[in-house]
């Protein structure tokens, strides 16, 4: 096979600037964009083919929890690949899968009963939805009428059709609405910045949202709902939005009232990202089913998972004992090896304590540096999972027009030699379509001097971007 020399062709960047690019055979996310060539990673830095060394302030999409080039993780994966790279789980299991699942179950202090390892957050949510449905079929007596799910507007639970259907991200759903199942409905998110009424206390806000969820159960038929699905800290769709105190206890009570399950999507906010291994530990509420991903394997292999409570697993085991679901690459040995070694490092190096300490510093410094900026409407987050939401008018919280691509342009500008910082763009945080935010989610082993540099660099980036925008 001879590799052909790629010829330069003109391409336009997202901000409309045409620049030379090489012809590609890759079906990229955006066919009109000239993607930078990533050569390697060195600790908390990404090195591009053109020599730029970029500080990774977001770990991709909050994936890179240990930084890049970790020798221990690489060796663990290679050792497993040489031993056995693939496991046909219809016949076999592997020691590395058993050990990883045992660790995950034990990390929940007795609440969860089993773990199911897949390759992406979307796959995990598909499995969680099917497990919730099958749970009600396995109950004695069974409840086959339970076919519905309730989630929240401006939520994102995955890009596959089932996961997309139970989510509420308008932009990602729009082109595929005719293909999505119609048995999923949505209630308001818990968004203190945009959702609370003037003068409303947290307690009153929680009561209002809990009543809205209760009313939705009544509207669709309380005995038809399988589960309520939510992220403890909303990631890509709302930009690191934590719930107000007491919210998840209130919605859990509504679910118990009607016998529905509670599913927590912790693909982005879990596995230590917000300061505890499981984000729900900070809410005082444990879910019936939980999805995990991203920081589970830190980007060293594609790996995600589902955790099911002992109660859910007891019902399944006393029933058919067969989960009617499966993937060719579920429990992939190399993925399990990466995840297990990443979790060992987090534990041995006490990195969750560092997430909490550096998260507190990041929170304080972001607010000191940018809270007064006229285009920064809100700064929110938890642990090492923070976001800036940008507004055209701070007094009214009016978002920028969609066509301005504010978050994406800020992130693009950050890659230039004046800043050399990577942050993650998001949109739809105002109403599902409008609303720009950037996510700052560095590695768990970040140092205080790196936090200081990161905040100051992002501060300069935001200042410069909006100064240029005002001059246009």
CSV table of C-alpha atoms in Angstrom, one decimal:
chain,number,residue,atom,x,y,z
A,1,UNK,CA,0.0,0.0,0.0
A,2,UNK,CA,1.4,3.4,-1.0
A,3,UNK,CA,0.4,6.4,1.0
A,4,UNK,CA,-0.4,9.3,-1.3
A,5,UNK,CA,0.9,12.8,-0.8
A,6,UNK,CA,-1.9,15.0,0.3
A,7,UNK,CA,-2.4,18.1,-1.8
A,8,UNK,CA,-3.3,21.5,-0.3
A,9,UNK,CA,-6.8,22.6,-0.8
A,10,UNK,CA,-8.6,25.8,0.4
A,11,UNK,CA,-10.7,25.5,3.5
A,12,UNK,CA,-12.6,27.9,5.7
A,13,UNK,CA,-12.2,28.1,9.4
A,14,UNK,CA,-15.3,28.3,11.6
A,15,UNK,CA,-14.9,32.1,11.9
A,16,UNK,CA,-15.0,32.4,8.1
A,17,UNK,CA,-11.3,32.9,7.4
A,18,UNK,CA,-10.1,30.9,4.5
A,19,UNK,CA,-6.7,29.3,5.0
A,20,UNK,CA,-4.7,26.6,3.2
A,21,UNK,CA,-5.4,23.0,4.4
A,22,UNK,CA,-4.5,19.5,3.3
A,23,UNK,CA,-7.0,17.3,1.6
A,24,UNK,CA,-8.2,14.7,4.1
A,25,UNK,CA,-9.8,11.3,3.9
A,26,UNK,CA,-11.3,11.7,7.4
A,27,UNK,CA,-15.0,12.5,7.9
A,28,UNK,CA,-14.2,15.2,10.4
A,29,UNK,CA,-16.8,16.9,12.6
A,30,UNK,CA,-16.6,19.9,10.3
A,31,UNK,CA,-15.6,19.4,6.7
A,32,UNK,CA,-14.9,23.1,6.2
A,33,UNK,CA,-12.4,23.4,9.1
A,34,UNK,CA,-8.7,23.0,9.0
A,35,UNK,CA,-7.9,20.9,12.0
A,36,UNK,CA,-4.5,21.3,13.7
A,37,UNK,CA,-2.3,18.2,13.6
A,38,UNK,CA,-1.6,16.8,17.1
A,39,UNK,CA,1.8,15.2,17.4
A,40,UNK,CA,2.0,14.2,21.1
A,41,UNK,CA,1.2,15.0,24.6
A,42,UNK,CA,3.7,15.9,27.4
A,43,UNK,CA,2.3,16.1,30.9
A,44,UNK,CA,-0.3,18.9,30.8
A,45,UNK,CA,0.8,20.0,27.3
A,46,UNK,CA,-0.3,19.2,23.8
A,47,UNK,CA,2.4,19.5,21.1
A,48,UNK,CA,1.3,20.2,17.6
A,49,UNK,CA,3.1,19.3,14.4
A,50,UNK,CA,3.9,22.9,13.8
A,51,UNK,CA,5.8,23.1,17.1
A,52,UNK,CA,3.2,24.9,19.2
A,53,UNK,CA,3.1,23.6,22.8
A,54,UNK,CA,-0.4,24.2,24.2
A,55,UNK,CA,-1.4,24.0,27.9
A,56,UNK,CA,-4.3,21.6,28.0
A,57,UNK,CA,-6.7,23.5,30.3
A,58,UNK,CA,-9.7,21.2,29.6
A,59,UNK,CA,-8.3,17.7,29.1
A,60,UNK,CA,-10.3,17.6,25.8
A,61,UNK,CA,-13.9,17.3,26.9
A,62,UNK,CA,-12.9,16.9,30.6
A,63,UNK,CA,-11.2,13.6,29.7
A,64,UNK,CA,-7.5,14.0,30.5
A,65,UNK,CA,-7.4,13.6,34.3
A,66,UNK,CA,-3.7,12.6,34.5
A,67,UNK,CA,-2.3,14.6,31.6
A,68,UNK,CA,-0.5,12.9,28.8
A,69,UNK,CA,2.4,10.5,28.4
A,70,UNK,CA,1.9,8.7,31.7
A,71,UNK,CA,4.3,5.7,31.5
A,72,UNK,CA,2.5,3.6,34.1
A,73,UNK,CA,-0.8,3.7,32.2
A,74,UNK,CA,0.9,3.0,28.8
A,75,UNK,CA,2.8,0.0,30.2
A,76,UNK,CA,-0.4,-1.4,31.8
A,77,UNK,CA,-2.2,-1.2,28.5
A,78,UNK,CA,0.7,-2.7,26.5
A,79,UNK,CA,1.0,-5.5,29.1
A,80,UNK,CA,-2.7,-6.3,28.7
A,81,UNK,CA,-2.5,-6.1,24.9
A,82,UNK,CA,0.3,-8.6,24.8
A,83,UNK,CA,-1.5,-10.9,27.2
A,84,UNK,CA,-4.9,-10.8,25.5
A,85,UNK,CA,-6.2,-7.8,23.6
A,86,UNK,CA,-9.8,-8.9,23.2
A,87,UNK,CA,-12.3,-10.9,25.1
A,88,UNK,CA,-15.5,-12.5,23.7
A,89,UNK,CA,-17.7,-11.8,26.7
A,90,UNK,CA,-20.4,-14.2,25.6
A,91,UNK,CA,-17.9,-16.9,26.8
A,92,UNK,CA,-15.2,-15.4,28.9
A,93,UNK,CA,-14.2,-12.7,31.3
A,94,UNK,CA,-10.7,-11.4,32.2
A,95,UNK,CA,-9.0,-10.7,35.5
A,96,UNK,CA,-8.6,-7.0,34.6
A,97,UNK,CA,-12.3,-6.6,34.0
A,98,UNK,CA,-13.2,-8.4,37.2
A,99,UNK,CA,-10.7,-6.2,39.2
A,100,UNK,CA,-11.9,-2.9,37.7
A,101,UNK,CA,-15.6,-3.7,38.3
A,102,UNK,CA,-14.8,-4.8,41.8
A,103,UNK,CA,-13.0,-1.5,42.5
A,104,UNK,CA,-15.9,0.5,41.1
A,105,UNK,CA,-18.5,-1.3,43.0
A,106,UNK,CA,-16.6,-1.1,46.3
A,107,UNK,CA,-16.0,2.6,45.7
A,108,UNK,CA,-19.7,3.2,46.2
A,109,UNK,CA,-19.6,2.0,49.8
A,110,UNK,CA,-22.0,-0.9,49.3
A,111,UNK,CA,-24.6,0.9,47.2
A,112,UNK,CA,-23.9,-0.5,43.8
A,113,UNK,CA,-24.0,-4.2,43.0
A,114,UNK,CA,-22.4,-4.6,39.6
A,115,UNK,CA,-20.5,-2.7,36.9
A,116,UNK,CA,-20.8,-3.0,33.1
A,117,UNK,CA,-17.9,-1.8,31.0
A,118,UNK,CA,-18.4,-0.3,27.5
A,119,UNK,CA,-16.4,2.1,25.2
A,120,UNK,CA,-18.2,5.5,25.4
A,121,UNK,CA,-20.6,7.6,27.4
A,122,UNK,CA,-23.3,7.2,24.7
A,123,UNK,CA,-23.0,3.4,24.9
A,124,UNK,CA,-23.3,3.6,28.7
A,125,UNK,CA,-26.5,5.6,28.5
A,126,UNK,CA,-28.0,3.3,26.0
A,127,UNK,CA,-27.3,0.4,28.4
A,128,UNK,CA,-28.7,2.3,31.3
A,129,UNK,CA,-31.9,3.1,29.5
A,130,UNK,CA,-32.4,-0.6,28.5
A,131,UNK,CA,-31.5,-1.8,32.0
A,132,UNK,CA,-34.1,0.5,33.5
A,133,UNK,CA,-36.7,-0.9,31.2
A,134,UNK,CA,-35.8,-4.5,31.8
A,135,UNK,CA,-35.8,-3.9,35.6
A,136,UNK,CA,-39.6,-3.3,35.5
A,137,UNK,CA,-40.1,-6.3,33.3
A,138,UNK,CA,-38.3,-8.5,35.8
A,139,UNK,CA,-40.2,-7.2,38.9
A,140,UNK,CA,-42.7,-9.4,40.5
A,141,UNK,CA,-45.4,-8.6,39.4
A,142,UNK,CA,-43.9,-7.0,36.3
A,143,UNK,CA,-44.8,-3.5,35.2
A,144,UNK,CA,-44.6,-3.6,31.3
A,145,UNK,CA,-46.5,-0.3,31.0
A,146,UNK,CA,-43.3,1.5,32.2
A,147,UNK,CA,-41.8,2.7,28.9
A,148,UNK,CA,-41.3,6.4,29.5
A,149,UNK,CA,-38.3,8.6,30.6
A,150,UNK,CA,-38.2,12.1,32.0
A,151,UNK,CA,-35.0,14.2,31.7
A,152,UNK,CA,-34.3,17.9,31.7
A,153,UNK,CA,-34.1,20.6,29.0
A,154,UNK,CA,-30.6,21.6,28.0
A,155,UNK,CA,-29.2,18.2,29.0
A,156,UNK,CA,-26.9,16.0,27.0
A,157,UNK,CA,-26.7,12.3,27.6
A,158,UNK,CA,-25.0,11.0,24.4
A,159,UNK,CA,-25.1,11.2,20.6
A,160,UNK,CA,-26.6,7.8,19.7
A,161,UNK,CA,-30.3,7.8,18.9
A,162,UNK,CA,-31.5,6.4,22.2
A,163,UNK,CA,-29.2,8.6,24.3
A,164,UNK,CA,-30.1,11.6,22.2
A,165,UNK,CA,-33.8,10.9,22.6
A,166,UNK,CA,-33.6,11.0,26.4
A,167,UNK,CA,-31.5,14.2,26.3
A,168,UNK,CA,-32.6,17.7,25.8
A,169,UNK,CA,-29.9,19.4,23.7
A,170,UNK,CA,-31.9,21.2,21.0
A,171,UNK,CA,-29.1,21.7,18.6
A,172,UNK,CA,-27.9,18.1,18.6
A,173,UNK,CA,-31.5,16.8,18.4
A,174,UNK,CA,-32.8,19.1,15.7
A,175,UNK,CA,-31.8,17.2,12.5
A,176,UNK,CA,-32.8,13.8,13.9
A,177,UNK,CA,-36.1,14.5,15.7
A,178,UNK,CA,-38.1,12.3,13.3
A,179,UNK,CA,-35.9,9.3,14.2
A,180,UNK,CA,-36.0,9.8,18.0
A,181,UNK,CA,-38.3,7.8,20.3
A,182,UNK,CA,-41.3,9.8,21.5
A,183,UNK,CA,-41.6,8.4,25.0
A,184,UNK,CA,-39.1,10.9,26.6
A,185,UNK,CA,-40.2,14.2,28.0
A,186,UNK,CA,-38.3,17.0,29.8
A,187,UNK,CA,-38.7,19.4,32.7
A,188,UNK,CA,-36.7,22.5,33.6
A,189,UNK,CA,-33.0,22.2,34.5
A,190,UNK,CA,-31.8,23.3,37.9
A,191,UNK,CA,-30.0,26.5,36.7
A,192,UNK,CA,-29.6,29.0,39.5
A,193,UNK,CA,-28.2,31.7,37.1
A,194,UNK,CA,-31.1,31.7,34.6
A,195,UNK,CA,-33.8,29.7,36.3
A,196,UNK,CA,-34.4,31.3,39.7
A,197,UNK,CA,-37.0,34.0,40.0
A,198,UNK,CA,-36.0,37.4,41.5
A,199,UNK,CA,-36.0,37.1,45.3
A,200,UNK,CA,-36.6,33.3,45.2
A,201,UNK,CA,-34.7,31.3,47.8
A,202,UNK,CA,-32.9,28.1,47.1
A,203,UNK,CA,-35.6,26.3,49.1
A,204,UNK,CA,-38.4,27.8,47.1
A,205,UNK,CA,-36.7,27.1,43.8
A,206,UNK,CA,-36.1,23.5,44.8
A,207,UNK,CA,-39.8,23.1,45.8
A,208,UNK,CA,-40.9,24.6,42.4
A,209,UNK,CA,-38.7,22.3,40.4
A,210,UNK,CA,-39.8,19.3,42.4
A,211,UNK,CA,-43.4,20.2,41.9
A,212,UNK,CA,-42.8,20.5,38.1
A,213,UNK,CA,-41.3,17.0,38.1
A,214,UNK,CA,-44.2,15.7,40.1
A,215,UNK,CA,-46.7,17.4,37.7
A,216,UNK,CA,-44.8,15.8,34.7
A,217,UNK,CA,-45.2,12.3,36.3
A,218,UNK,CA,-49.0,13.0,36.7
A,219,UNK,CA,-49.2,14.3,33.1
A,220,UNK,CA,-47.6,11.3,31.4
A,221,UNK,CA,-49.0,8.7,33.9
A,222,UNK,CA,-47.0,8.0,37.0
A,223,UNK,CA,-47.0,4.3,36.5
A,224,UNK,CA,-45.6,4.6,33.0
A,225,UNK,CA,-42.2,6.2,33.9
A,226,UNK,CA,-39.1,4.1,34.1
A,227,UNK,CA,-36.7,6.7,35.3
A,228,UNK,CA,-35.7,10.3,35.7
A,229,UNK,CA,-32.3,11.1,34.2
A,230,UNK,CA,-30.0,14.0,35.2
A,231,UNK,CA,-26.4,15.0,35.5
A,232,UNK,CA,-25.4,16.0,39.1
A,233,UNK,CA,-23.2,18.8,37.6
A,234,UNK,CA,-24.3,19.5,34.0
A,235,UNK,CA,-21.4,19.4,31.6
A,236,UNK,CA,-21.4,20.3,27.9
A,237,UNK,CA,-25.0,21.4,27.6
A,238,UNK,CA,-25.1,24.0,30.5
A,239,UNK,CA,-21.4,24.4,31.2
A,240,UNK,CA,-20.5,23.0,34.7
A,241,UNK,CA,-23.8,23.9,36.3
A,242,UNK,CA,-24.2,22.4,39.8
A,243,UNK,CA,-27.6,22.0,41.3
A,244,UNK,CA,-28.7,24.2,44.3
A,245,UNK,CA,-28.5,22.4,47.7
A,246,UNK,CA,-31.4,20.0,48.3
A,247,UNK,CA,-32.4,19.6,44.6
A,248,UNK,CA,-31.4,16.0,44.1
A,249,UNK,CA,-32.9,14.9,47.5
A,250,UNK,CA,-36.2,16.5,46.4
A,251,UNK,CA,-36.3,14.9,42.9
A,252,UNK,CA,-35.3,11.5,44.4
A,253,UNK,CA,-38.3,11.7,46.7
A,254,UNK,CA,-40.5,12.3,43.7
A,255,UNK,CA,-39.1,9.2,42.0
A,256,UNK,CA,-39.6,7.1,45.1
A,257,UNK,CA,-43.1,8.4,45.4
A,258,UNK,CA,-44.0,6.9,42.0
A,259,UNK,CA,-41.7,3.9,42.0
A,260,UNK,CA,-39.5,5.2,39.2
A,261,UNK,CA,-35.7,4.8,39.1
A,262,UNK,CA,-33.2,7.6,39.4
A,263,UNK,CA,-30.4,7.6,36.7
A,264,UNK,CA,-27.4,9.8,37.2
A,265,UNK,CA,-25.3,10.6,34.2
A,266,UNK,CA,-21.8,11.2,35.5
A,267,UNK,CA,-19.9,10.6,32.3
A,268,UNK,CA,-18.5,14.1,32.3
A,269,UNK,CA,-18.7,15.2,36.0
A,270,UNK,CA,-17.8,11.9,37.7
A,271,UNK,CA,-14.8,9.8,38.5
A,272,UNK,CA,-13.2,12.5,40.6
A,273,UNK,CA,-13.7,15.5,38.3
A,274,UNK,CA,-15.8,17.4,40.9
A,275,UNK,CA,-13.7,16.5,44.0
A,276,UNK,CA,-15.2,13.1,45.0
A,277,UNK,CA,-15.0,9.9,43.0
A,278,UNK,CA,-18.7,10.0,42.4
A,279,UNK,CA,-20.4,13.4,42.1
A,280,UNK,CA,-23.5,12.1,43.8
A,281,UNK,CA,-21.5,11.7,47.1
A,282,UNK,CA,-21.8,15.5,47.5
A,283,UNK,CA,-25.6,15.4,47.0
A,284,UNK,CA,-26.3,12.9,49.7
A,285,UNK,CA,-28.3,10.9,47.2
A,286,UNK,CA,-27.3,7.7,45.5
A,287,UNK,CA,-28.8,6.7,42.1
A,288,UNK,CA,-30.3,3.4,41.1
A,289,UNK,CA,-28.2,3.4,37.9
A,290,UNK,CA,-25.1,5.5,37.1
A,291,UNK,CA,-23.1,6.1,33.9
A,292,UNK,CA,-19.4,6.9,34.0
A,293,UNK,CA,-16.7,7.7,31.4
A,294,UNK,CA,-14.1,10.3,30.5
A,295,UNK,CA,-12.0,10.5,33.7
A,296,UNK,CA,-12.5,6.8,34.2
A,297,UNK,CA,-9.7,6.0,31.8
A,298,UNK,CA,-8.3,9.5,31.3
A,299,UNK,CA,-8.2,9.2,27.5
A,300,UNK,CA,-5.7,6.4,27.5
A,301,UNK,CA,-8.3,4.0,26.0
A,302,UNK,CA,-12.0,4.4,25.0
A,303,UNK,CA,-13.7,3.2,28.1
A,304,UNK,CA,-17.0,4.0,30.0
A,305,UNK,CA,-19.4,2.1,32.2
A,306,UNK,CA,-22.6,1.6,34.0
A,307,UNK,CA,-23.1,1.0,37.7
A,308,UNK,CA,-26.3,-0.6,38.8
A,309,UNK,CA,-27.5,-0.6,42.4
A,310,UNK,CA,-27.8,-3.8,44.5
A,311,UNK,CA,-31.6,-3.5,44.4
A,312,UNK,CA,-31.7,-3.3,40.6
A,313,UNK,CA,-29.3,-6.2,40.3
A,314,UNK,CA,-31.2,-8.3,42.8
A,315,UNK,CA,-34.4,-8.0,40.7
A,316,UNK,CA,-32.6,-9.0,37.6
A,317,UNK,CA,-30.8,-11.9,39.2
A,318,UNK,CA,-34.0,-13.3,40.8
A,319,UNK,CA,-35.7,-12.9,37.4
A,320,UNK,CA,-34.3,-14.0,34.1
A,321,UNK,CA,-30.6,-13.3,35.2
A,322,UNK,CA,-29.9,-12.2,31.6
A,323,UNK,CA,-29.3,-8.6,30.6
A,324,UNK,CA,-30.6,-8.5,27.1
A,325,UNK,CA,-27.9,-6.2,25.8
A,326,UNK,CA,-24.3,-6.6,24.6
A,327,UNK,CA,-21.4,-5.1,22.5
A,328,UNK,CA,-18.6,-6.9,20.7
A,329,UNK,CA,-16.1,-4.8,22.6
A,330,UNK,CA,-17.7,-4.6,26.0
A,331,UNK,CA,-15.3,-5.3,28.8
A,332,UNK,CA,-12.4,-4.6,26.4
A,333,UNK,CA,-9.3,-5.8,28.2
A,334,UNK,CA,-7.1,-2.9,27.1
A,335,UNK,CA,-9.7,-0.4,28.1
A,336,UNK,CA,-10.1,-2.0,31.5
A,337,UNK,CA,-6.4,-2.0,32.0
A,338,UNK,CA,-6.1,1.7,31.3
A,339,UNK,CA,-9.0,2.5,33.6
A,340,UNK,CA,-7.7,0.4,36.4
A,341,UNK,CA,-4.3,1.9,36.3
A,342,UNK,CA,-5.6,5.5,36.1
A,343,UNK,CA,-7.8,4.8,39.1
A,344,UNK,CA,-4.9,3.3,41.0
A,345,UNK,CA,-2.8,6.4,40.3
A,346,UNK,CA,-5.6,8.7,41.5
A,347,UNK,CA,-5.9,6.7,44.7
A,348,UNK,CA,-2.1,6.3,45.4
A,349,UNK,CA,-1.3,9.9,44.7
A,350,UNK,CA,-4.3,11.2,46.6
A,351,UNK,CA,-5.3,13.3,43.6
A,352,UNK,CA,-8.9,13.8,44.8
A,353,UNK,CA,-7.5,16.0,47.6
A,354,UNK,CA,-5.6,17.9,45.0
A,355,UNK,CA,-8.8,18.3,42.9
A,356,UNK,CA,-10.5,19.9,45.9
A,357,UNK,CA,-7.6,22.1,46.8
A,358,UNK,CA,-6.8,23.3,43.3
A,359,UNK,CA,-10.5,23.5,42.5
A,360,UNK,CA,-10.9,26.0,45.3
A,361,UNK,CA,-8.0,28.0,44.0
A,362,UNK,CA,-9.3,27.9,40.5
A,363,UNK,CA,-12.7,29.0,41.6
A,364,UNK,CA,-11.4,31.9,43.6
A,365,UNK,CA,-8.9,33.1,41.0
A,366,UNK,CA,-11.4,32.9,38.1
A,367,UNK,CA,-13.9,35.1,40.1
A,368,UNK,CA,-11.2,37.6,41.1
A,369,UNK,CA,-9.9,37.9,37.5
A,370,UNK,CA,-13.1,37.8,35.5
A,371,UNK,CA,-16.3,38.2,37.6
A,372,UNK,CA,-16.4,42.0,36.8
A,373,UNK,CA,-15.8,41.5,33.1
A,374,UNK,CA,-18.8,43.0,31.2
A,375,UNK,CA,-19.2,40.0,29.0
A,376,UNK,CA,-18.8,37.3,31.7
A,377,UNK,CA,-22.3,36.6,33.0
A,378,UNK,CA,-21.6,33.7,35.3
A,379,UNK,CA,-18.7,31.7,36.7
A,380,UNK,CA,-19.7,28.3,38.1
A,381,UNK,CA,-18.5,24.8,38.7
A,382,UNK,CA,-17.2,22.4,41.3
A,383,UNK,CA,-13.8,20.7,41.8
A,384,UNK,CA,-11.7,21.0,38.6
A,385,UNK,CA,-14.8,21.5,36.5
A,386,UNK,CA,-15.5,25.2,35.9
A,387,UNK,CA,-17.2,27.3,33.2
A,388,UNK,CA,-17.5,30.9,32.1
A,389,UNK,CA,-20.8,31.9,30.5
A,390,UNK,CA,-20.6,34.8,28.1
A,391,UNK,CA,-23.3,37.4,27.6
A,392,UNK,CA,-23.8,40.4,25.3
A,393,UNK,CA,-25.5,42.3,28.1
A,394,UNK,CA,-24.5,41.6,31.7
A,395,UNK,CA,-27.5,43.4,33.3
A,396,UNK,CA,-30.1,41.4,31.3
A,397,UNK,CA,-28.0,38.2,30.7
A,398,UNK,CA,-28.8,38.5,27.0
A,399,UNK,CA,-26.7,35.9,25.1
A,400,UNK,CA,-24.8,36.6,21.9
A,401,UNK,CA,-26.4,35.6,18.6
A,402,UNK,CA,-25.7,32.0,17.5
A,403,UNK,CA,-24.0,33.2,14.4
A,404,UNK,CA,-21.3,35.0,16.4
A,405,UNK,CA,-19.7,31.7,17.5
A,406,UNK,CA,-18.3,33.4,20.6
A,407,UNK,CA,-17.2,30.3,22.5
A,408,UNK,CA,-15.7,28.6,19.5
A,409,UNK,CA,-13.8,31.7,18.4
A,410,UNK,CA,-12.4,32.2,22.0
A,411,UNK,CA,-11.2,28.6,22.0
A,412,UNK,CA,-9.6,29.0,18.5
A,413,UNK,CA,-7.9,32.2,19.6
A,414,UNK,CA,-6.5,30.4,22.6
A,415,UNK,CA,-4.5,28.1,20.4
A,416,UNK,CA,-2.5,31.0,18.9
A,417,UNK,CA,1.0,31.8,20.0
A,418,UNK,CA,0.0,34.7,22.2
A,419,UNK,CA,-1.9,32.4,24.6
A,420,UNK,CA,-1.2,28.7,23.9
A,421,UNK,CA,-4.0,27.4,26.0
A,422,UNK,CA,-6.7,24.9,25.3
A,423,UNK,CA,-10.3,25.3,26.7
A,424,UNK,CA,-13.5,23.6,25.7
A,425,UNK,CA,-16.4,25.4,23.9
A,426,UNK,CA,-20.1,24.9,24.5
A,427,UNK,CA,-23.3,26.5,23.3
A,428,UNK,CA,-27.0,26.5,24.2
A,429,UNK,CA,-26.6,27.4,27.8
A,430,UNK,CA,-29.2,30.2,27.6
A,431,UNK,CA,-32.1,28.6,25.9
A,432,UNK,CA,-30.9,25.4,24.2
A,433,UNK,CA,-29.7,27.2,21.1
A,434,UNK,CA,-28.2,30.5,22.2
A,435,UNK,CA,-25.7,30.9,25.0
A,436,UNK,CA,-21.9,30.5,24.9
A,437,UNK,CA,-19.6,29.1,27.5
A,438,UNK,CA,-16.1,27.6,27.8
A,439,UNK,CA,-15.2,24.8,30.1
A,440,UNK,CA,-12.0,24.7,32.2
A,441,UNK,CA,-11.2,21.2,33.4
A,442,UNK,CA,-7.5,20.6,33.8
A,443,UNK,CA,-5.8,17.4,34.9
A,444,UNK,CA,-6.2,16.3,38.5
A,445,UNK,CA,-2.5,16.7,39.2
A,446,UNK,CA,-2.3,20.4,38.3
A,447,UNK,CA,-0.1,22.6,40.5
A,448,UNK,CA,-1.0,25.9,42.1
A,449,UNK,CA,1.5,27.8,39.8
A,450,UNK,CA,-0.2,26.2,36.8
A,451,UNK,CA,-3.6,27.3,38.0
A,452,UNK,CA,-2.3,30.8,38.4
A,453,UNK,CA,-0.9,30.8,34.9
A,454,UNK,CA,-4.1,29.2,33.5
A,455,UNK,CA,-6.4,31.8,35.0
A,456,UNK,CA,-4.2,34.8,34.0
A,457,UNK,CA,-3.9,33.5,30.4
A,458,UNK,CA,-7.6,32.9,30.1
A,459,UNK,CA,-8.2,36.3,31.5
A,460,UNK,CA,-6.0,37.9,28.8
A,461,UNK,CA,-7.7,35.8,26.2
A,462,UNK,CA,-11.2,36.9,27.2
A,463,UNK,CA,-10.1,40.5,27.6
A,464,UNK,CA,-8.4,40.6,24.2
A,465,UNK,CA,-11.2,38.7,22.4
A,466,UNK,CA,-14.0,41.0,23.5
A,467,UNK,CA,-11.8,44.2,23.0
A,468,UNK,CA,-11.4,43.1,19.4
A,469,UNK,CA,-15.1,42.3,19.1
A,470,UNK,CA,-16.1,45.7,20.3
A,471,UNK,CA,-13.8,47.3,17.7
A,472,UNK,CA,-15.4,45.4,14.8
